[in-house]
XYZ file of C-alpha atoms in Angstrom:
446
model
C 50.442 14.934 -33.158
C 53.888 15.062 -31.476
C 55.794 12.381 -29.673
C 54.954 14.575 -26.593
C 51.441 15.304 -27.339
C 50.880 11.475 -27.803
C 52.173 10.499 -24.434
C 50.694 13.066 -23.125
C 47.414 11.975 -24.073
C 48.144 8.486 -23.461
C 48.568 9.675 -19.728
C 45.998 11.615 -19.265
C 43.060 8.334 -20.787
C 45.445 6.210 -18.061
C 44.506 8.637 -15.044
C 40.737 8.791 -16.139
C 40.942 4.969 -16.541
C 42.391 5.017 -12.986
C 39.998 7.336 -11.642
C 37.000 5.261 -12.713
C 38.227 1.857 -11.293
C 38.981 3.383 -8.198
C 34.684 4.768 -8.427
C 33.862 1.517 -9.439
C 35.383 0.048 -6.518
C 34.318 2.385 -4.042
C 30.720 1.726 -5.649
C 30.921 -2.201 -4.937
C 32.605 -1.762 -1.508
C 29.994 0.370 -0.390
C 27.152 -1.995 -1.835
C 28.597 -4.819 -0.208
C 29.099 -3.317 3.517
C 25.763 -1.862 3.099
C 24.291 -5.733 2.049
C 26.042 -7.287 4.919
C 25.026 -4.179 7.517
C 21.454 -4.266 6.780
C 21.379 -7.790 6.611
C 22.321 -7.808 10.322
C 20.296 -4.977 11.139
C 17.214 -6.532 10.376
C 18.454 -10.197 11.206
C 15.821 -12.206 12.569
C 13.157 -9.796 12.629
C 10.047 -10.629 10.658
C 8.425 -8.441 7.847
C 6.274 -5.476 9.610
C 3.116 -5.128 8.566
C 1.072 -1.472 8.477
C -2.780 -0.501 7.344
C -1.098 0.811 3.921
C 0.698 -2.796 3.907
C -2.342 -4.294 2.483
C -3.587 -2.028 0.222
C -0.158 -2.548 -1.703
C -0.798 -6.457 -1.599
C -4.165 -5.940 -3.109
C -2.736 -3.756 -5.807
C 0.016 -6.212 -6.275
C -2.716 -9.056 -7.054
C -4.156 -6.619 -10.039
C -3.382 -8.215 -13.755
C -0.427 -6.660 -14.602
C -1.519 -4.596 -17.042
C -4.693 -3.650 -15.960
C -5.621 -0.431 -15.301
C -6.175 -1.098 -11.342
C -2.366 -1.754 -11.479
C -0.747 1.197 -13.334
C -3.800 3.743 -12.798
C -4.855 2.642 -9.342
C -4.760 3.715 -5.721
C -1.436 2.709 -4.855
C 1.631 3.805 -6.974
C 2.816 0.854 -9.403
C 6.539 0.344 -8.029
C 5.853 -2.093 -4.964
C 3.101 -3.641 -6.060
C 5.839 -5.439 -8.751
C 8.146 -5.448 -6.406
C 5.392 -7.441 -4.327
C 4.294 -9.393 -7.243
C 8.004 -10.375 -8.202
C 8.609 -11.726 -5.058
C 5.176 -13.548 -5.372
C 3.469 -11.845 -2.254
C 5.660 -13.979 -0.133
C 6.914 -10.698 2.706
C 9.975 -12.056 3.483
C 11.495 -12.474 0.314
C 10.354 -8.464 -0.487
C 11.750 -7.706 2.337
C 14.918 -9.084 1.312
C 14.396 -7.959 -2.370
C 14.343 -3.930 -0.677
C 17.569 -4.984 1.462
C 19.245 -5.595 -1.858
C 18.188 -2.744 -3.547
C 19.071 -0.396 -1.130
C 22.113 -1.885 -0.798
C 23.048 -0.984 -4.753
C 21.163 2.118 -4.651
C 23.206 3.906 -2.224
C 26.746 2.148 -3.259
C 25.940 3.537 -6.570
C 25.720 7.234 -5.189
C 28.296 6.581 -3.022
C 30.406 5.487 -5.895
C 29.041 8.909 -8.009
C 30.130 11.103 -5.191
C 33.527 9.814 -4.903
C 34.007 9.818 -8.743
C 33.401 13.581 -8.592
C 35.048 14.534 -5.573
C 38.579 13.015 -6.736
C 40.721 9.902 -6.365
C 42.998 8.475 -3.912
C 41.338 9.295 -0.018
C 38.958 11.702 -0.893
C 37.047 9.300 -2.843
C 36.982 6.698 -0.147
C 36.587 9.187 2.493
C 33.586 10.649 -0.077
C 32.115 6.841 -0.328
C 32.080 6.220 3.331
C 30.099 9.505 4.642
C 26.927 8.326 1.759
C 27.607 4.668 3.279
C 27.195 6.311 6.769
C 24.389 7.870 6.185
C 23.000 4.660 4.438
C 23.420 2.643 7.482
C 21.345 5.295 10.026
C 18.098 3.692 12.054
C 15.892 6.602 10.513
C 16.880 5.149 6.928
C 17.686 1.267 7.252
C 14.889 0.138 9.401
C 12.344 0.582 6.541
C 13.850 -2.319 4.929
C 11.905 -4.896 7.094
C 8.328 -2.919 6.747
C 6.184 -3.557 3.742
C 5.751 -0.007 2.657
C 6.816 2.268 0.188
C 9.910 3.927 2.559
C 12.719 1.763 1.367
C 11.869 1.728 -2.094
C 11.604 5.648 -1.660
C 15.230 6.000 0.434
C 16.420 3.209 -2.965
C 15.088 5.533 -5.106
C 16.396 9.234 -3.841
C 19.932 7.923 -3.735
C 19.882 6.534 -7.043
C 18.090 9.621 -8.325
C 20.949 12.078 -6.230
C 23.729 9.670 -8.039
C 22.350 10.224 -11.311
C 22.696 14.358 -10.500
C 25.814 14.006 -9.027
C 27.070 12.173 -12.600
C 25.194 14.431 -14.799
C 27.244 17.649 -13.244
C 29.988 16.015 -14.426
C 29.080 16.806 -17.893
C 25.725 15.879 -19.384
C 25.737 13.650 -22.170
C 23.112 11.220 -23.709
C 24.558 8.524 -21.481
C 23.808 10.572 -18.323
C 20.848 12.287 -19.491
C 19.423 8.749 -20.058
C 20.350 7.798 -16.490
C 19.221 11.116 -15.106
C 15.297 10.115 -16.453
C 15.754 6.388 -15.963
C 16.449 7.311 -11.592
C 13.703 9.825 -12.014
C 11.182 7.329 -13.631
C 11.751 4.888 -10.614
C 11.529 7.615 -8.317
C 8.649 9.007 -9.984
C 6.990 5.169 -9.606
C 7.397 4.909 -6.047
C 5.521 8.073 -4.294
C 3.455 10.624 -6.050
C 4.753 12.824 -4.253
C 8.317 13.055 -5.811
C 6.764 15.053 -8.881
C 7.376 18.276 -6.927
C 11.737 17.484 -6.955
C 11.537 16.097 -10.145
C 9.754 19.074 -12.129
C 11.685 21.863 -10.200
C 14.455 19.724 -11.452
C 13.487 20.161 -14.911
C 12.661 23.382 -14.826
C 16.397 24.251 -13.827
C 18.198 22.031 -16.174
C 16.050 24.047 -19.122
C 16.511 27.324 -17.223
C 20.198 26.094 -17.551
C 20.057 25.128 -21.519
C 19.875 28.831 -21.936
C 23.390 29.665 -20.701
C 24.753 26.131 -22.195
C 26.715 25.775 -24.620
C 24.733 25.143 -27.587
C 26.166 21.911 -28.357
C 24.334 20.552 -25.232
C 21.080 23.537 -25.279
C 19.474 21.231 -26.902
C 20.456 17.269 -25.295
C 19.694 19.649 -21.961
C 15.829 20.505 -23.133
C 14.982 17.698 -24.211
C 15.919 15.938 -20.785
C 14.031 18.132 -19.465
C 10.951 17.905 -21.576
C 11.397 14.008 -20.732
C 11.020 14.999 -17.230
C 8.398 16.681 -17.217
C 6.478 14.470 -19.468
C 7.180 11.800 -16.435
C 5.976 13.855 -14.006
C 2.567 14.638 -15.764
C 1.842 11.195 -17.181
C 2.376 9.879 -12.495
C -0.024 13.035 -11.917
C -2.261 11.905 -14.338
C -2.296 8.746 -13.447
C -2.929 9.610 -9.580
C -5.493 11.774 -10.671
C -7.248 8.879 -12.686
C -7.080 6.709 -9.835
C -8.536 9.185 -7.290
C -5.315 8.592 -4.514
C -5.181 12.067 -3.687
C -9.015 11.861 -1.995
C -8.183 9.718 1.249
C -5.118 11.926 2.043
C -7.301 15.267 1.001
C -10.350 13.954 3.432
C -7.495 13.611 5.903
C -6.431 17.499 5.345
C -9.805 18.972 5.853
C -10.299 16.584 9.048
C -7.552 18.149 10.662
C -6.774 21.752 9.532
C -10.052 22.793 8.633
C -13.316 21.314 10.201
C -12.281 21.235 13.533
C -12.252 25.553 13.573
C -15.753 26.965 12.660
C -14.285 30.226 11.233
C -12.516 27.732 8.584
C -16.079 25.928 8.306
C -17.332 29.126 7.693
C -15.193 30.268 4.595
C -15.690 26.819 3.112
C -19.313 26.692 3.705
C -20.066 30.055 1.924
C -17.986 28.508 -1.061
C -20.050 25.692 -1.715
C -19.278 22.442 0.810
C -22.391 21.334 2.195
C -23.330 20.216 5.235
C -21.137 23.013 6.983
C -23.678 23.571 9.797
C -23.182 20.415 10.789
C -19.520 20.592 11.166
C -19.781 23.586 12.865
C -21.777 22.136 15.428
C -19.815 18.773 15.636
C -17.410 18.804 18.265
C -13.738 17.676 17.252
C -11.878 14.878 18.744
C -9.830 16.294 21.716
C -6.292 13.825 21.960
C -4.224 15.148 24.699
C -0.681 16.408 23.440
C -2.286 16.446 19.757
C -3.887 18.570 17.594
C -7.975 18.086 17.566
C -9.088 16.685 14.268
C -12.893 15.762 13.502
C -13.924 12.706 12.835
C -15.354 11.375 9.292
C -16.841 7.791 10.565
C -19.371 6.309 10.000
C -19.391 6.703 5.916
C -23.055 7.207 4.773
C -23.150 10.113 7.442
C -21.037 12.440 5.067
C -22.171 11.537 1.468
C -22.900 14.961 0.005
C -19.925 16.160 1.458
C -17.458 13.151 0.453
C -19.300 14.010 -2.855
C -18.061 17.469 -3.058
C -14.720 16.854 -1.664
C -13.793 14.479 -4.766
C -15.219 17.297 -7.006
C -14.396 20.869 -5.895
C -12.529 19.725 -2.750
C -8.946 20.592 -4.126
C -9.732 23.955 -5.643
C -11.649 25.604 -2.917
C -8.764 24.100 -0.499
C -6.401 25.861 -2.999
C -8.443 29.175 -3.371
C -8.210 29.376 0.781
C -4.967 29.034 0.623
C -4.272 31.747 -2.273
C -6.795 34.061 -0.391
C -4.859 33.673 3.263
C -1.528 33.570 2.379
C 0.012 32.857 6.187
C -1.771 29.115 5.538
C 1.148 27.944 3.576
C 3.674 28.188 5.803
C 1.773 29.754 9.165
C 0.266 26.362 9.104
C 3.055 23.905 9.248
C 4.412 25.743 12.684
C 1.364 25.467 14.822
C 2.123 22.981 17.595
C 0.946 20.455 18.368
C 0.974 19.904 14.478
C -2.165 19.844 12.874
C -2.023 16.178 11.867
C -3.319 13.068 13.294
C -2.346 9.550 14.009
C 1.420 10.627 13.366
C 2.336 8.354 16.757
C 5.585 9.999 18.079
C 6.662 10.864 14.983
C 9.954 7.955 12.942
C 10.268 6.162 16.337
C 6.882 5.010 15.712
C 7.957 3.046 13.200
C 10.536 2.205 14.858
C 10.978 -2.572 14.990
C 11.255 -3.279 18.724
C 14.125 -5.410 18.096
C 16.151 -3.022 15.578
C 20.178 -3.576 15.838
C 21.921 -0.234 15.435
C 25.430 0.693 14.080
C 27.222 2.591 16.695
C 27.897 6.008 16.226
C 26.349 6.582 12.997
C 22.995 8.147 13.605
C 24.425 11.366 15.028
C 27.288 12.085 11.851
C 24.812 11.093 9.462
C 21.353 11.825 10.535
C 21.489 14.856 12.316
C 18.705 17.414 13.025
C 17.205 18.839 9.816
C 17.603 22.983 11.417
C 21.714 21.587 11.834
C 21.793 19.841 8.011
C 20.498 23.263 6.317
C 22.721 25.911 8.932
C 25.842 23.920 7.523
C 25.067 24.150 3.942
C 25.482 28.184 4.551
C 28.930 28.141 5.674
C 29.807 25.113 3.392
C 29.158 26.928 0.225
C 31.235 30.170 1.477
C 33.815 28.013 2.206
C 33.177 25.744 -1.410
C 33.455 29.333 -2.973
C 36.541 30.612 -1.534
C 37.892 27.106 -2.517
C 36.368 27.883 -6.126
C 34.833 24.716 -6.124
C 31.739 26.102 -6.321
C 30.768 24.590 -9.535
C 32.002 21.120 -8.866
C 29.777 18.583 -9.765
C 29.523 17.551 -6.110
C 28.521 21.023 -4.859
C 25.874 21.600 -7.617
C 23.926 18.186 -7.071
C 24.017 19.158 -3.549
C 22.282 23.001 -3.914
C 19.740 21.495 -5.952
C 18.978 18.347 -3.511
C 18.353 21.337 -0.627
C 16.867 23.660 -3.063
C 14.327 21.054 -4.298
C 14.150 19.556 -0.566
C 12.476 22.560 0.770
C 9.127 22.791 -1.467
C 9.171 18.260 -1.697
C 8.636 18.733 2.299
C 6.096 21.741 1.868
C 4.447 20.013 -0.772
C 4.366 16.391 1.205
C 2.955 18.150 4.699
C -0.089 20.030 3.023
C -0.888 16.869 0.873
C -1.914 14.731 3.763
C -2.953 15.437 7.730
C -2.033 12.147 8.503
C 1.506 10.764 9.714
C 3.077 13.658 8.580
C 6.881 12.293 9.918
C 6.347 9.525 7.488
C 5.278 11.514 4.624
C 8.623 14.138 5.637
C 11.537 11.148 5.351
C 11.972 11.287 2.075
C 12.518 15.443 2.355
C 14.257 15.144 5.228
C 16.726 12.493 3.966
C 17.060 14.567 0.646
C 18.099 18.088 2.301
C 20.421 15.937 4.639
C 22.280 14.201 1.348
C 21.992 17.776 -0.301
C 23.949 19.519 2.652
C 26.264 16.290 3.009
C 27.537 16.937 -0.773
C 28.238 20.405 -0.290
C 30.066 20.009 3.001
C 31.774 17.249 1.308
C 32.581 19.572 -1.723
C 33.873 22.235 0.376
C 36.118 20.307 2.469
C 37.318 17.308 -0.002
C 37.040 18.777 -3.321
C 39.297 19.033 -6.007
C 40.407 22.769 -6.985
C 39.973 24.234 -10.872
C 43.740 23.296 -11.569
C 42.577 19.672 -11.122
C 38.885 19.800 -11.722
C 37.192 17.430 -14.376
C 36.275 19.776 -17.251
C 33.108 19.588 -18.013
């Protein structure tokens, strides 16, 4: 190698070196406002408590590795969280503070490694920190339920994307299925962004180079293999009946014509329903009620057998279910409150001026991905790492928040913040690659 070549090299190792310390730091700044911000956002204020609250504290007391605790009716992720912090609330609470805290200083950290150094970087690392630091996503922190641990988990599952665009190696891949794992431990529910994930990292193995065709598969197959062994594990545990009684309370017993279909496919006691009138909430959606228990024994019965695949046969057979459904208003779902401010802590401290930059309305998030990606593609930085995590965050956002709303009739904004907050991160890296971005004289090569 030439006296030129050498230097030249020597350089270039000095400005990645550079590059990475400057990530780094943004990482660690970002973790450490976002420690100190949600400490004093939820300053004070004791733990919140909800129904689902102590249903994870039972699971938590489960041996830990008994069957009731990795195969029961809670997901296994706060329950150790629970038991690590001995069951004492406050020091969870504190425990998810932390953790949220890293999560998103990590992403913010990935982001600004990929849009560039210098400004950008910072400027990258403080939009994820914004967003971080909105009511709809730091309030969970002080509730014992799965919503922090979920928020924790999406950004360090979106940081992991964001690095493996950069080039996938075994290093990344290994991170990639490490975020997924945790994400996959928290809510059942994140099996549907996790498998369309897979699927188009193998679809993408086929155009690879073939020197990474096959580190690409086998990621993955790893994938996928995570996302069956959760499923199984719900399925062996039986947590998809509550949420599927809670379904057929509100979208389908309440209208006899519904009762009607189902009854001449096997449920029983349809007669009944279809003289049992529904309960009428003013401003809500009419939903029939299940109590007491013994009353609906054959049909309970039938719902934990064949309750799933007639539900899906209806909706294969009357195809404007699937998506018809989810626009009737009021929305067919029940004790949903008035939707996040529900949830809301009476005495919650809020950042000013960060809920409308980095929360806005879900219809607003997806409009400006459109004109973000024409604008990312006459920058040609279409294919920055940046801009690709964020197409498949919206991409996979889409059929998560179908997926979440048909799974349950019950609190339905609850179930949609995880959704939500993904297609808002997704459209925030593509605006962010658009705008900030480095062109392909400077882009990483990956």
């Amino acid at each position: 190698m030439t006296q030129a070549g050498a230097a030249g090299r020597w350089w270039r190792d000095l400005v990645r070196r550079a590059e990475a310390l400057g990530s780094f730091l943004v990482a660690w700044s970002a973790a450490a406002i976002g420690l100190v911000t949600r400490w004093w956002i939820r300053r004070g204020n004791a733990p919140l408590q909800w129904n689902d609250s102590f249903d994870y504290a039972a699971s938590a007391r489960s041996g830990l590795f008994s069957r009731e605790r990795w195969m029961g009716l809670r997901p296994v992720l706060m329950p150790l969280v629970l038991r690590a912090s001995d069951g004492h609330l406050r020091t969870f609470v504190t425990a998810q503070t932390a953790i949220a805290a890293v999560a998103w200083g990590l992403l913010a950290g990935a982001v600004a490694a990929a849009i560039g150094p210098g400004w950008r970087g910072w400027v990258a690392g403080a939009c994820v920190v914004v967003v971080s630091l909105t009511w709809p996503v730091a309030m969970w922190d002080q509730q014992v339920l799965t919503e922090s641990l979920a928020l924790s988990s999406l950004a360090l599952v979106a940081a992991a994307v964001v690095w493996a665009a950069q080039g996938l190696d075994r290093r990344r891949a290994a991170a990639l299925v490490l975020a997924a794992f945790v994400a996959l431990a928290v809510r059942d529910s994140h099996v549907v962004p996790v498998v369309l994930g897979a699927l188009g990292l193998g679809a993408w193995a086929w155009f690879a180079r073939p020197a990474r065709r096959r580190l690409a598969l086998i990621t993955a197959a790893y994938l996928v293999a995570l996302a069956f062994l959760v499923a199984g594990s719900a399925q062996w545990g039986h947590r998809d009946r509550l949420p599927l009684e809670h379904v057929y309370a509100v979208r389908i017993l309440p209208y006899p014509e519904r009762v009607a279909w189902f009854g001449s496919h096997g449920m029983p006691q349809a007669d009944e329903f279809a003289t049992l009138p529904p309960v009428q909430d003013p401003g809500h959606a009419a939903y029939t009620s299940l109590s007491p228990l013994p009353t609906w024994g054959p049909w309970r019965a039938w719902l934990a057998e064949d309750g799933r695949s007639t539900l899906l046969e209806f909706a294969a057979t009357h195809p404007s279910y699937l998506l018809g459904e989810t626009q009737h208003r009021p929305e067919r779902v029940f004790n949903n409150g008035t939707g996040l401010t529900t949830y809301r802590p009476l005495r919650l401290r809020e950042v000013p001026l960060v809920d409308p930059i980095g929360y806005p309305p879900v219809v607003l998030a997806f409009v400006a991905t459109l004109p973000a990606l024409v604008v990312a593609s006459y920058r040609r930085v279409l294919r920055s790492p940046a801009c690709i995590a964020g197409m498949i965050l919206v991409a996979t956002a889409l059929p998560h928040a179908l997926v979440a709303w048909h799974s349950d009739g019950m609190e339905s904004a609850r179930h949609l913040l995880i959704p939500s907050t993904q297609l808002r991160v997704g459209a925030l890296l593509v605006v962010l690659a658009a705008v900030l971005g480095r062109g392909p004289a400077r882009a990483t090569n990956r």
